[in-house]
Coordinates of C-alpha atoms and ligand atoms in Angstrom, one line a residue:
M1 CA -10.8 46.9 14.0
L2 CA -14.9 47.3 13.5
N3 CA -15.9 50.9 13.7
F4 CA -19.3 51.5 13.9
F5 CA -20.3 55.0 13.0
K6 CA -23.7 56.1 14.3
G7 CA -24.6 59.3 12.4
N8 CA -28.1 60.7 12.8
E9 CA -29.2 59.8 9.2
K10 CA -27.6 56.5 8.7
K11 CA -25.6 53.9 10.7
E12 CA -22.4 53.0 8.9
E13 CA -20.0 49.9 9.5
E14 CA -16.5 50.5 8.5
I15 CA -14.5 47.5 8.3
I16 CA -10.7 47.8 8.7
L17 CA -8.7 44.8 7.2
D18 CA -5.3 44.1 7.7
S19 CA -3.9 44.2 4.2
N20 CA -1.0 41.8 5.3
N21 CA -3.2 39.2 6.0
I22 CA -5.9 38.8 3.2
P23 CA -6.5 35.1 2.5
K24 CA -4.9 34.2 -0.7
H25 CA -7.7 31.6 -1.6
I26 CA -11.1 32.0 -0.6
A27 CA -13.9 29.3 -1.6
I28 CA -17.3 30.1 -1.6
I29 CA -20.2 27.7 -1.7
M30 CA -22.8 29.8 -3.5
D31 CA -25.9 28.7 -1.8
G32 CA -29.4 30.0 -1.2
N33 CA -30.7 31.2 -4.9
G34 CA -33.7 28.9 -4.6
R35 CA -34.7 29.9 -1.2
W36 CA -34.1 33.6 -2.1
A37 CA -36.5 33.3 -4.8
K38 CA -39.1 31.7 -2.9
D39 CA -39.3 34.3 -0.4
R40 CA -40.3 36.6 -2.9
G41 CA -42.6 34.2 -4.5
L42 CA -40.5 33.9 -7.8
A43 CA -39.4 31.0 -9.6
R44 CA -36.2 29.4 -8.5
M45 CA -34.4 30.2 -11.7
L46 CA -34.9 33.9 -11.1
G47 CA -32.8 33.2 -7.8
H48 CA -30.0 31.7 -10.0
R49 CA -30.0 34.8 -12.2
E50 CA -29.9 37.2 -9.2
G51 CA -27.0 34.9 -7.7
M52 CA -25.1 35.6 -11.1
K53 CA -24.9 39.1 -10.3
T54 CA -23.6 38.7 -6.8
I55 CA -20.7 36.7 -8.5
K56 CA -19.7 39.9 -10.4
R57 CA -19.6 42.1 -7.2
I58 CA -17.7 39.6 -5.0
L59 CA -15.0 38.8 -7.7
N60 CA -14.5 42.7 -8.1
R61 CA -14.1 43.2 -4.4
A62 CA -11.9 40.1 -3.8
S63 CA -9.6 41.2 -6.5
D64 CA -9.3 44.9 -5.0
L65 CA -8.8 43.3 -1.6
G66 CA -5.8 41.3 -3.1
V67 CA -7.3 37.9 -2.9
K68 CA -5.4 35.6 -5.6
Y69 CA -7.9 32.8 -6.0
L70 CA -11.6 32.8 -5.7
T71 CA -13.4 29.4 -6.2
L72 CA -17.0 29.4 -6.5
Y73 CA -19.2 26.2 -6.5
A74 CA -21.7 26.5 -9.2
F75 CA -22.8 23.2 -9.9
S76 CA -22.0 19.7 -7.7
T77 CA -21.9 16.6 -8.7
E78 CA -25.1 15.7 -6.9
N79 CA -27.0 18.6 -8.3
W80 CA -27.8 16.6 -11.7
K81 CA -30.5 15.2 -9.1
R82 CA -32.5 18.2 -9.6
P83 CA -35.7 18.3 -12.0
K84 CA -34.2 18.4 -15.4
E85 CA -35.9 21.9 -16.0
E86 CA -33.5 23.1 -13.4
V87 CA -30.7 21.8 -14.4
G88 CA -31.3 22.8 -18.1
A89 CA -31.6 26.3 -17.1
L90 CA -28.5 26.5 -14.8
M91 CA -26.5 24.9 -17.8
K92 CA -27.7 27.6 -19.7
L93 CA -26.7 30.2 -17.4
I94 CA -23.3 29.0 -17.6
I95 CA -23.6 30.1 -21.1
E96 CA -25.3 33.5 -20.4
F97 CA -22.5 34.2 -17.8
A98 CA -19.7 33.3 -20.2
H99 CA -21.2 35.6 -23.0
K100 CA -22.0 38.5 -20.8
E101 CA -19.3 38.5 -18.7
C102 CA -16.2 37.8 -21.1
K103 CA -15.3 41.0 -22.1
D104 CA -15.3 42.6 -18.4
L105 CA -13.3 39.4 -17.0
K106 CA -10.8 40.0 -19.9
K107 CA -10.3 43.8 -19.2
N108 CA -10.2 43.3 -15.3
N109 CA -7.2 40.9 -15.5
V110 CA -9.3 37.8 -14.3
I111 CA -8.0 34.2 -15.2
V112 CA -10.9 31.8 -15.5
K113 CA -10.2 28.3 -14.4
T114 CA -12.6 25.5 -13.7
I115 CA -12.5 22.4 -11.2
G116 CA -14.7 19.2 -12.0
D117 CA -15.6 16.6 -14.5
L118 CA -16.5 19.2 -17.7
D119 CA -17.0 16.4 -19.9
K120 CA -20.4 15.7 -18.4
L121 CA -21.7 19.4 -19.4
P122 CA -23.6 19.7 -22.5
N123 CA -21.5 20.7 -25.4
T124 CA -22.6 24.3 -25.6
S125 CA -22.1 25.1 -21.9
L126 CA -18.8 23.2 -22.4
E127 CA -17.9 25.3 -25.3
A128 CA -19.1 28.7 -23.6
I129 CA -16.5 27.9 -20.4
N130 CA -13.8 26.9 -22.6
M131 CA -14.0 30.0 -24.7
L132 CA -13.8 32.1 -21.3
K133 CA -10.6 30.2 -20.1
E134 CA -9.1 30.5 -23.5
E135 CA -10.0 34.2 -23.5
T136 CA -8.4 35.1 -20.3
K137 CA -5.6 32.5 -20.2
N138 CA -3.0 35.4 -20.7
N139 CA -4.3 37.3 -17.8
T140 CA -2.2 37.9 -14.8
G141 CA -4.8 39.0 -11.8
I142 CA -7.0 37.0 -9.9
V143 CA -8.1 33.5 -10.4
L144 CA -12.1 32.9 -10.7
N145 CA -11.9 29.1 -10.3
I146 CA -15.4 27.8 -10.9
A147 CA -16.4 24.2 -9.7
L148 CA -18.8 23.1 -12.3
N149 CA -19.9 19.2 -12.1
Y150 CA -17.5 19.4 -9.2
G151 CA -17.6 16.9 -6.3
G152 CA -14.6 16.4 -3.7
R153 CA -15.2 12.5 -3.7
D154 CA -15.1 12.4 -7.7
E155 CA -11.9 14.4 -7.5
I156 CA -10.4 11.9 -5.2
I157 CA -11.5 9.1 -7.3
V158 CA -10.1 10.6 -10.6
A159 CA -6.8 11.4 -8.7
T160 CA -6.5 7.9 -7.2
K161 CA -7.0 6.5 -10.7
E162 CA -4.5 8.7 -12.4
I163 CA -1.7 7.8 -9.7
C164 CA -2.8 4.0 -10.2
K165 CA -2.1 4.3 -13.7
Q166 CA 1.5 6.1 -13.1
L167 CA 2.2 3.1 -10.7
L168 CA 1.1 0.5 -13.3
D169 CA 3.3 2.2 -15.8
G170 CA 6.3 2.2 -13.9
K171 CA 6.5 5.8 -13.6
I172 CA 6.1 6.1 -9.8
S173 CA 6.6 3.6 -6.8
I174 CA 4.4 2.9 -3.9
D175 CA 7.0 5.0 -1.8
N176 CA 6.3 8.2 -4.2
I177 CA 2.7 8.2 -3.2
N178 CA 2.5 11.4 -0.7
E179 CA 0.6 14.6 0.0
E180 CA 2.4 16.6 -2.9
L181 CA 1.6 13.7 -5.5
V182 CA -2.0 13.4 -4.3
N183 CA -2.1 17.3 -4.5
N184 CA -0.7 17.3 -8.1
N185 CA -3.2 14.8 -9.4
L186 CA -6.3 16.9 -8.1
Y187 CA -8.6 19.4 -9.9
T188 CA -6.8 21.9 -8.1
A189 CA -3.3 21.0 -9.0
G190 CA -1.1 24.1 -8.7
M191 CA -3.5 25.9 -6.5
P192 CA -2.9 26.7 -2.8
D193 CA -5.4 25.3 -0.4
P194 CA -8.8 27.6 0.5
D195 CA -7.4 29.6 3.5
L196 CA -11.2 30.6 4.0
I197 CA -14.4 28.9 3.0
I198 CA -17.7 30.9 3.0
R199 CA -21.2 29.6 3.0
P200 CA -24.2 31.6 2.9
S201 CA -27.8 30.7 3.4
G202 CA -27.6 29.2 6.8
E203 CA -26.2 25.7 6.1
Q204 CA -23.4 24.4 7.7
R205 CA -22.0 21.9 5.7
L206 CA -19.5 21.1 3.0
S207 CA -21.6 19.4 0.5
N208 CA -18.9 17.6 -1.0
Y209 CA -16.8 20.9 -1.7
L210 CA -13.0 20.4 -1.6
L211 CA -12.8 17.6 0.8
W212 CA -8.8 17.2 0.6
Q213 CA -8.3 20.8 0.5
S214 CA -10.2 22.1 3.3
A215 CA -8.3 19.9 5.7
Y216 CA -7.0 23.2 7.5
S217 CA -9.5 26.0 6.1
E218 CA -11.1 28.4 8.1
F219 CA -15.2 28.2 7.9
W220 CA -17.5 31.1 7.9
Y221 CA -21.1 30.7 7.7
S222 CA -23.9 33.5 7.3
N223 CA -27.9 33.1 7.1
I224 CA -27.7 35.7 4.2
K225 CA -28.8 34.0 1.0
W226 CA -26.3 34.4 -2.0
P227 CA -28.3 36.7 -4.2
D228 CA -28.4 39.2 -1.1
F229 CA -24.4 38.5 -0.3
S230 CA -22.6 41.7 -0.3
E231 CA -19.1 43.2 -0.5
K232 CA -19.4 44.0 3.1
D233 CA -20.2 40.5 4.0
L234 CA -17.1 39.3 2.0
E235 CA -15.2 41.9 4.2
R236 CA -16.8 40.6 7.4
A237 CA -15.8 37.0 6.7
I238 CA -12.2 38.3 6.0
Y239 CA -12.2 40.4 9.2
D240 CA -13.4 37.3 11.3
Y241 CA -10.8 35.3 9.4
Q242 CA -8.1 37.6 10.4
N243 CA -9.1 37.4 13.9
R244 CA -8.6 33.5 14.1
D245 CA -5.8 31.7 15.3
R246 CA -4.8 29.2 12.7
R247 CA -2.6 26.7 14.6
F248 CA -2.1 23.9 12.0
G249 CA -1.8 21.4 15.0
D250 CA 0.9 23.4 16.6
I251 CA 0.7 25.1 19.8
K252 CA 1.1 29.0 20.1
Ligands
IPE1 C1 -27.3 27.4 -4.8 O1 -28.5 27.6 -4.9 C2 -27.1 27.0 -6.3 C3 -26.7 25.7 -7.0 C4 -26.8 24.6 -6.2 C5 -26.7 25.6 -8.4 P1 -29.8 26.6 -4.3 O2 -30.5 26.2 -5.7 O3 -29.2 25.5 -3.7 O4 -30.7 27.2 -3.4 P2 -31.4 26.7 -2.3 O5 -30.5 26.2 -1.4 O6 -32.5 25.7 -3.1 O7 -32.0 27.8 -1.6
IPE2 C1 -24.1 23.0 -2.7 O1 -25.2 23.5 -2.5 C2 -23.6 23.1 -4.2 C3 -23.6 24.4 -4.8 C4 -23.7 25.7 -4.2 C5 -23.2 24.4 -6.2 P1 -26.7 22.6 -2.4 O2 -27.7 23.5 -2.3 O3 -26.5 21.6 -3.6 O4 -26.0 21.8 -1.1 P2 -27.1 20.9 -0.1 O5 -28.0 20.1 -1.2 O6 -28.0 21.7 0.6 O7 -26.1 20.2 0.9
MG3 MG1 -29.0 24.9 -1.8

């Protein structure tokens, strides 16, 4: 139920969510940092830095709401095409994030995981992210799953190669190739598919995100740029999700 309280001084919107129907896995395409900065006459990098602050707010609210997995698209396999200054700055931001947030992530029971080909990251960024994963691996709360040098097509190619290897080694036969086997060889092995995919900033495309896993995800778009994305926006997205009819091909 959406309630609008129109008081004299301020208009407040209260969103009441069904706690029995919180998406287990939310995946977000953190987009619009560059345009957020441009709107303000700032360097793109400042948009990325501001976007980093949004992560903390959204992660905390998602965790409070009972979301189990939050997957965030931080760097795509295509983002290497950007000017090397921007790529370098983003790689440094990963290090900054890891060192700044490690203590709180640990304390807040967050488990940090990654999807993507991390081997292509600069060593210092890789070390920082591995440190975060190691430090939080014994936590039991929400999974913060960071998509880093992630591409859905790359992921499918990697899984295909792995399955071919198992086939050539005689560990499996052609008849063993099914959805479960493919799932188990993706970067997301062991994680449920995203129930809800959120893309702020006005774009309505997947940009190579979770191509296999999004088969039955619900999509939610908004014009808000990621640095401005608020806890309320997350609730709005979940509210809309709760009012959708997920049929999975069946009739209901
Ligand atoms: C998303 O913001 C962050 C990354 C891709 C790393 P953008 O940098 O794509 O911002 P826009 O789309 O140019 O506004
Ligand atoms: C997708 O955003 C990748 C991330 C948010 C990390 P992009 O800004 O790279 O996507 P396109 O180029 O607009 O499709
Ligand atoms: Mg973008």
